[in-house]
mmCIF file of C-alpha atoms in Angstrom:
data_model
loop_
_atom_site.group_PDB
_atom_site.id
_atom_site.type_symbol
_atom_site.label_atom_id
_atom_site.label_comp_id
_atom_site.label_asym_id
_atom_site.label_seq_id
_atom_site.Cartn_x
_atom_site.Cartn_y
_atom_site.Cartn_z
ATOM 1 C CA UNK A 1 22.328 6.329 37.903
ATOM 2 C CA UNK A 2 24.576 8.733 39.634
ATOM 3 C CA UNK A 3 25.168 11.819 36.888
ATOM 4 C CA UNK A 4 28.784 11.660 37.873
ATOM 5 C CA UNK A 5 28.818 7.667 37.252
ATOM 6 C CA UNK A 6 27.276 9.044 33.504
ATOM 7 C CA UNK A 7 29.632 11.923 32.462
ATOM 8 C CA UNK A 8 32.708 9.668 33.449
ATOM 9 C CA UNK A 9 31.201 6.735 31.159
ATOM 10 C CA UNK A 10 30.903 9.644 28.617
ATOM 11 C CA UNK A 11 34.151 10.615 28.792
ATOM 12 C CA UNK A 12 35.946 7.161 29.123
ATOM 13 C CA UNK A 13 34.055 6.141 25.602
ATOM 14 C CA UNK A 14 35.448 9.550 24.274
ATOM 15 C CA UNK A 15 38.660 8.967 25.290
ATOM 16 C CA UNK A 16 38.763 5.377 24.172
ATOM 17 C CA UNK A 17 37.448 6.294 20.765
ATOM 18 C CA UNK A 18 40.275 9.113 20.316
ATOM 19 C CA UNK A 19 42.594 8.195 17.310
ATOM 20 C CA UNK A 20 46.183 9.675 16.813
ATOM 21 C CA UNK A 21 44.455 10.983 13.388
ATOM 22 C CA UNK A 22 41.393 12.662 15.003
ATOM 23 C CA UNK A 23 44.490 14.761 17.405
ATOM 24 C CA UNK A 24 45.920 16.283 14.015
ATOM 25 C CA UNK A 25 42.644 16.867 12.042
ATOM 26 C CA UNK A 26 42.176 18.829 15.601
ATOM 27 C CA UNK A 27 45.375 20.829 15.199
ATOM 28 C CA UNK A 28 44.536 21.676 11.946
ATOM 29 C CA UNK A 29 41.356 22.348 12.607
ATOM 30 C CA UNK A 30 42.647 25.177 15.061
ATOM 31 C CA UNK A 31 44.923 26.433 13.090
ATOM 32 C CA UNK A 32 42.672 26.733 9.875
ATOM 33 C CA UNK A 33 40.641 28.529 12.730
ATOM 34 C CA UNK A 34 43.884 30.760 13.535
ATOM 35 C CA UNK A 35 45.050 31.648 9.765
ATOM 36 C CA UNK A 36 41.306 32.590 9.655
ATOM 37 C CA UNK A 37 41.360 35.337 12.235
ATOM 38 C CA UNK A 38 45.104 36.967 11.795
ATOM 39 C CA UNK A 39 44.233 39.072 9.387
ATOM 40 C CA UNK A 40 42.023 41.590 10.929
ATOM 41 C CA UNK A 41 45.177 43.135 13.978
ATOM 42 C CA UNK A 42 47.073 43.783 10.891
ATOM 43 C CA UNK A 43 45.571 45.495 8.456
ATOM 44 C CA UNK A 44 46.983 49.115 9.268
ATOM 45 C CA UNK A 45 50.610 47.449 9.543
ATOM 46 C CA UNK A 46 49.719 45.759 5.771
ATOM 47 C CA UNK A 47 48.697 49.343 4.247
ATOM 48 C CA UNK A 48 51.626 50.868 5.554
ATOM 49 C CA UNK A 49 53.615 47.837 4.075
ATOM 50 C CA UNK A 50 52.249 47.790 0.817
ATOM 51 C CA UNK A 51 51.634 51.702 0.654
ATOM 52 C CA UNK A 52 48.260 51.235 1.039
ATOM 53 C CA UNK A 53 45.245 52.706 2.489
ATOM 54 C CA UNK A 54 43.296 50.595 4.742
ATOM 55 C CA UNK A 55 40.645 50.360 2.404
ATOM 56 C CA UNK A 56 42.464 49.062 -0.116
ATOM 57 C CA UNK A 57 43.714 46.387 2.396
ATOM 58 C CA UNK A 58 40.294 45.539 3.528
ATOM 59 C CA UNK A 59 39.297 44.156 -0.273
ATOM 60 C CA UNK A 60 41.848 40.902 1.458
ATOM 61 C CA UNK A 61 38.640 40.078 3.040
ATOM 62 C CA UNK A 62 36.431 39.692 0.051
ATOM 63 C CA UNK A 63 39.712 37.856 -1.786
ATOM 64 C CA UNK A 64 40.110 35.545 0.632
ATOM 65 C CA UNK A 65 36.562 34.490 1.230
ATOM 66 C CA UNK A 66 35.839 33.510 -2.598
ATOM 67 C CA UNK A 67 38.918 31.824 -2.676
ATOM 68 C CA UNK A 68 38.005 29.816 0.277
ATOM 69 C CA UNK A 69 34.471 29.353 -1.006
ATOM 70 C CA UNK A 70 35.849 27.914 -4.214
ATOM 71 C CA UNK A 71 38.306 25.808 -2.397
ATOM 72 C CA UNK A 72 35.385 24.265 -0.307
ATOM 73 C CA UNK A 73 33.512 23.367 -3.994
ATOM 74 C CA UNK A 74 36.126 21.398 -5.404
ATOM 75 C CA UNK A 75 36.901 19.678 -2.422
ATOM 76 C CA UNK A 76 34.114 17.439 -2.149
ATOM 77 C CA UNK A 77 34.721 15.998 -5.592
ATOM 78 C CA UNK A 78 38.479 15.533 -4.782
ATOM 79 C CA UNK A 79 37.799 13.857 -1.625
ATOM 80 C CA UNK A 80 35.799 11.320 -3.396
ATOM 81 C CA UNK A 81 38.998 10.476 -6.066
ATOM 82 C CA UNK A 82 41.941 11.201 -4.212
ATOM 83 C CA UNK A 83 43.713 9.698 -0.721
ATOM 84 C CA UNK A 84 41.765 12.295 1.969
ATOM 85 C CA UNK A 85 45.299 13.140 4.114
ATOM 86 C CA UNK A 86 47.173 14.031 1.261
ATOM 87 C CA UNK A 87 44.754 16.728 -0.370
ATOM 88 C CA UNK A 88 44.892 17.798 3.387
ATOM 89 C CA UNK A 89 48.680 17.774 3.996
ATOM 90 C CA UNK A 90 49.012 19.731 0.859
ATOM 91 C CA UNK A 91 46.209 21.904 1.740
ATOM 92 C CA UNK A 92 47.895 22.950 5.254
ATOM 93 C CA UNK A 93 51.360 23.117 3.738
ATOM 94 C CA UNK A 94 50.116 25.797 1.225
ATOM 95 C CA UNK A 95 48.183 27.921 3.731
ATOM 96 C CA UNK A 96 51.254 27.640 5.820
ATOM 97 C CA UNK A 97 53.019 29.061 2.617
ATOM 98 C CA UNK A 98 50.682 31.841 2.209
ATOM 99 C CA UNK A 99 50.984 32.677 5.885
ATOM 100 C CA UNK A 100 54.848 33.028 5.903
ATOM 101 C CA UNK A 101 54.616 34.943 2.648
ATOM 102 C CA UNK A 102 52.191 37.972 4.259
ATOM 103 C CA UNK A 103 55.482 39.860 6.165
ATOM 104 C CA UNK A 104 57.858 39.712 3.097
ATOM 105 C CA UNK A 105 55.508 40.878 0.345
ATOM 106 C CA UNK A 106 54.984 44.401 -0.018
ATOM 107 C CA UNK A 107 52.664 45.110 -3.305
ATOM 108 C CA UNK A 108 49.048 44.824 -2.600
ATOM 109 C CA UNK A 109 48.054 42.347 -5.138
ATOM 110 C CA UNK A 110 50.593 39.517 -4.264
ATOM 111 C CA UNK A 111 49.367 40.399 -0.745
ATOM 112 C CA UNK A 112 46.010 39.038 -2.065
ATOM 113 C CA UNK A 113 47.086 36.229 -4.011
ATOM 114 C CA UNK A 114 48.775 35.353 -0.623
ATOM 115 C CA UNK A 115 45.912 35.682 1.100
ATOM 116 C CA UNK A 116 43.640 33.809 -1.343
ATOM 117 C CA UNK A 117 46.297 30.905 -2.159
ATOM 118 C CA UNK A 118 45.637 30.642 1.753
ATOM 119 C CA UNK A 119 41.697 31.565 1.629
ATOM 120 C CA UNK A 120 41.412 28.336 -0.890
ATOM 121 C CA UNK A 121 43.913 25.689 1.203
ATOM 122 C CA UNK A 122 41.393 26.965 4.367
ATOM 123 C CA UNK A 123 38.151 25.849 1.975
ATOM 124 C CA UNK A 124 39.826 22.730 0.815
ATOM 125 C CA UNK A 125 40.489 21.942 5.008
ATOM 126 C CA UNK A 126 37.318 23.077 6.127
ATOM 127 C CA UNK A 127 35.315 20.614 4.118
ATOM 128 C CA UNK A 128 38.042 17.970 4.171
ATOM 129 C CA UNK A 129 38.095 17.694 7.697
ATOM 130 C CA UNK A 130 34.789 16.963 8.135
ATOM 131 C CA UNK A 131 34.437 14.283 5.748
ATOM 132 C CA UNK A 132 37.709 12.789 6.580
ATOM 133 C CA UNK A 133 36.454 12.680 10.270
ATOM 134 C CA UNK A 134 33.091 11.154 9.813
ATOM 135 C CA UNK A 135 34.967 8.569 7.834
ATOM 136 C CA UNK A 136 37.486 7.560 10.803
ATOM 137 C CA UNK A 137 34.492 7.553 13.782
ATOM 138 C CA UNK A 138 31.463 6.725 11.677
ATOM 139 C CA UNK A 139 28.071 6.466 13.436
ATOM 140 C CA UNK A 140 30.514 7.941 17.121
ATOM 141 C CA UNK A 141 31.617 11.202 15.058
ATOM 142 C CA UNK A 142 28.935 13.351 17.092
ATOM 143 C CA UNK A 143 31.400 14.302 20.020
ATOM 144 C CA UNK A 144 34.841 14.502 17.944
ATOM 145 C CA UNK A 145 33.057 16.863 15.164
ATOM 146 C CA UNK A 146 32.295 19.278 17.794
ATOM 147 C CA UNK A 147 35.524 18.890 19.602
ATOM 148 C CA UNK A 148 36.808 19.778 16.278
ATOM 149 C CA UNK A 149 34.767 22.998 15.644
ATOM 150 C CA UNK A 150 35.280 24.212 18.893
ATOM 151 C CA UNK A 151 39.080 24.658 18.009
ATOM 152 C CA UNK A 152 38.329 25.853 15.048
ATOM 153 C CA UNK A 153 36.386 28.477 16.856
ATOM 154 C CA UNK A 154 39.043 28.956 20.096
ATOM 155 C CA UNK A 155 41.745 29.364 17.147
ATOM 156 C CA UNK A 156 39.678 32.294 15.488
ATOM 157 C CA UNK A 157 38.914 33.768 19.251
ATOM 158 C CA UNK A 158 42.740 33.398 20.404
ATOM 159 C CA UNK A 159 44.383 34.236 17.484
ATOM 160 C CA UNK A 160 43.602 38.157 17.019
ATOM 161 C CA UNK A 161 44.614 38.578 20.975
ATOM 162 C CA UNK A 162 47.901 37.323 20.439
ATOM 163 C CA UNK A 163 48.866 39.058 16.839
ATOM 164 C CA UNK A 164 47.686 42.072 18.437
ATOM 165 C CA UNK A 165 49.816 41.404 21.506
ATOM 166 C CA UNK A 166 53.066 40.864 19.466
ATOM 167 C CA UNK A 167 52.392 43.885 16.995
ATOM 168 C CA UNK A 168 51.887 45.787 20.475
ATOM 169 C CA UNK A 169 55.209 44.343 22.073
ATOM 170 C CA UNK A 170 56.871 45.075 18.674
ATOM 171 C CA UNK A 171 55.593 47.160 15.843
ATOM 172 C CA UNK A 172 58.708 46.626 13.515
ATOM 173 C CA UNK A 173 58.467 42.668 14.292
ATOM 174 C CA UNK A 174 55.301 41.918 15.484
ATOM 175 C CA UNK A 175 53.712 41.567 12.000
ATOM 176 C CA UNK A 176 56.506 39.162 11.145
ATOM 177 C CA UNK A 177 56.631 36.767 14.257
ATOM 178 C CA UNK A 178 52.779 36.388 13.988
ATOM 179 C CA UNK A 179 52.986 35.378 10.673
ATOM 180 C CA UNK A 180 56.110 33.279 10.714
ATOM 181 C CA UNK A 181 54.573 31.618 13.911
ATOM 182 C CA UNK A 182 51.568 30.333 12.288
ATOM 183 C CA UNK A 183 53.189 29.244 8.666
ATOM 184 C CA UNK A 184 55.705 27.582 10.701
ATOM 185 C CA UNK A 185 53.043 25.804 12.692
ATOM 186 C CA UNK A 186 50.727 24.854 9.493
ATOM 187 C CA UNK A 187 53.818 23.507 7.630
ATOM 188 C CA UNK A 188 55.021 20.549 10.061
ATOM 189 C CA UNK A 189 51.113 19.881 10.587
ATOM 190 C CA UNK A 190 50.992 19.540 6.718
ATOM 191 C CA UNK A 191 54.197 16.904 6.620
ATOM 192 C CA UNK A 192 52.476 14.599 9.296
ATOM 193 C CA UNK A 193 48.946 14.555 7.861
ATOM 194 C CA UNK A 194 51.015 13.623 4.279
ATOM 195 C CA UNK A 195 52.767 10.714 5.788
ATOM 196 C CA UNK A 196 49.316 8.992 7.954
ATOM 197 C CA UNK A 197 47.031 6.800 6.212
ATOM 198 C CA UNK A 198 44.025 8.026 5.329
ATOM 199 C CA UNK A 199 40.629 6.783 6.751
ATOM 200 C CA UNK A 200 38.689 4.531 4.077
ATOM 201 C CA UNK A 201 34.994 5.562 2.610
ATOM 202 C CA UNK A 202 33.002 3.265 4.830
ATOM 203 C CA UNK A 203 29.733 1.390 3.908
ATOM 204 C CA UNK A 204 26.870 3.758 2.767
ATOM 205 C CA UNK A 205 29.435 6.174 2.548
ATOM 206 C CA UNK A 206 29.447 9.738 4.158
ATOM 207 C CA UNK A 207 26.114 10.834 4.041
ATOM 208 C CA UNK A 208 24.974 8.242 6.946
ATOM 209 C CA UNK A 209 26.760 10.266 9.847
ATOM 210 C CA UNK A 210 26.526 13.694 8.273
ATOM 211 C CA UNK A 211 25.167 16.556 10.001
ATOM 212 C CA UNK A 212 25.794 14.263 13.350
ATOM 213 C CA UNK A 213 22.952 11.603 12.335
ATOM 214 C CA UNK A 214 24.737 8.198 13.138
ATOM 215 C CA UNK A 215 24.113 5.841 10.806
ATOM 216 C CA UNK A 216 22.347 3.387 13.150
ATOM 217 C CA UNK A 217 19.522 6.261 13.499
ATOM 218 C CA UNK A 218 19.682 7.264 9.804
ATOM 219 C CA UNK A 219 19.059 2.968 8.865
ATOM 220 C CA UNK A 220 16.228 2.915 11.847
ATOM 221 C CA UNK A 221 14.498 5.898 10.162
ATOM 222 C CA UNK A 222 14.307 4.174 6.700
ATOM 223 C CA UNK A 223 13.013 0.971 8.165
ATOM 224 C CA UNK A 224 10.053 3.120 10.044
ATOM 225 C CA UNK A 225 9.474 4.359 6.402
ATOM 226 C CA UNK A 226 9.365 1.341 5.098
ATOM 227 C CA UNK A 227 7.119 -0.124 7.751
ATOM 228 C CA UNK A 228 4.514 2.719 7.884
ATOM 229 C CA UNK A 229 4.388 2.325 3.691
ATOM 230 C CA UNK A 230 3.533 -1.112 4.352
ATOM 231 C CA UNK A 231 1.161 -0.062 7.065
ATOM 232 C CA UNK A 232 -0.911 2.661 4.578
ATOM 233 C CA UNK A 233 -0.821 -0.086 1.599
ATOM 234 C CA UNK A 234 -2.599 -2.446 3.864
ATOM 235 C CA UNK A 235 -5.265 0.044 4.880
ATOM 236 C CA UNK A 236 -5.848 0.785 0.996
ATOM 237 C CA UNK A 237 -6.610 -2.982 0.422
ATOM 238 C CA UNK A 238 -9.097 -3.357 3.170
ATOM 239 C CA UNK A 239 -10.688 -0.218 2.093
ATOM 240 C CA UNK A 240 -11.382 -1.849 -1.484
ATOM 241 C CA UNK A 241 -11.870 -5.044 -0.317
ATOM 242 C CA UNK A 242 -14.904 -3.368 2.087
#
């Protein structure tokens, strides 16, 4: 087969298996990915805002990243209880929230419970996403998970570059437009994922396609488990019986 003939079958199945959904778990997925990284160009602008030093704006970090690890804890469980796209819409509207609130506050600690109201919507989305995704492709997720990560990952790469352009083209507005940019993005992402339907637990639930293993391969390893306990039980009783 000609590789060409291959990587256009590829693709066609790709494209065919694209759902409106799986487009806006990717914009959020890139903008979780954006939020993420926005931080870092604008740290000295933030200690000069809050009367800071930059030390005492780089504990944000630290903030943030429990916050987000707690959000991804109690996500799981809420996942299993609640419709998936509204935990997310609320999710993305809040770290949209926290976003547009970094320019206006100037006293370091609402700056961090900005930031971490923010840090736990991100935790909430990260882990949401992926379950919410294996649930609309099942066994086919392989492709559309990493489609998914790799905007998460271009959104953390692109997003430093252009906060640092706009504080660079405009030191008194540059830390605003960055921020207002990328609330204002998060918010509308938030409405639509609040009004779509969310994709039903399927059979065997999540844990068949996690980590990419499609469920086909995850049932064909049980049965080889089963067969090979048959196959050892069967060489005990000839062993006794000899």
């Amino acid at each position: 087969m000609d590789p060409a003939d291959g990587a256009e079958g590829l693709l066609s199945r790709y494209v065919r298996g694209l759902k409106p959904l799986s487009l806006v778990y990717f914009a959020a997925f890139f903008l979780v990915g954006c939020a993420l990284a926005s931080i870092g160009p604008t740290m000295i602008l933030l200690a000069e805002s809050t009367g800071s030093t930059p030390s005492q704006v780089a504990l944000l970090f630290p903030a943030r990243s429990c916050a987000y690890l707690a959000g991804a804890a109690i996500g799981g469980p809420m996942f299993d209880r609640l419709p998936g796209n509204a935990i997310l819409g609320v999710s993305m509207l809040l770290c949209g929230l926290g976003m547009l609130l970094v320019p206006v506050v100037h006293n370091l600690v609402l700056l961090a419970l900005a930031v971490s109201t923010s840090g736990l919507a991100m935790g909430v989305l990260d882990t949401g996403g992926n379950v919410l995704l294996m649930r609309l492709h099942g066994a086919e997720v392989s492709p559309y998970m990493q489609t998914m990560h790799f905007l998460f990952g271009l959104g953390a790469f692109t997003s430093p570059l252009v906060v640092a352009a706009c504080v660079h083209a405009s030191r008194s507005h540059g830390l605003s437009w960055s921020f207002w940019a990328l609330g204002g993005l998060c918010v509308p992402c938030g409405g639509v994922l609040l009004r779509m339907t969310s994709p039903r637990l399927r059979e065997g639930g999540d844990r068949g396609s996690a980590r990419g293993v499609p469920l086909a391969d995850t049932a064909d390893h049980g049965a080889c488990e089963a067969a090979e306990a048959e196959s050892e039980e069967g060489k005990q009783e000839v062993e006794e019986g000899l």
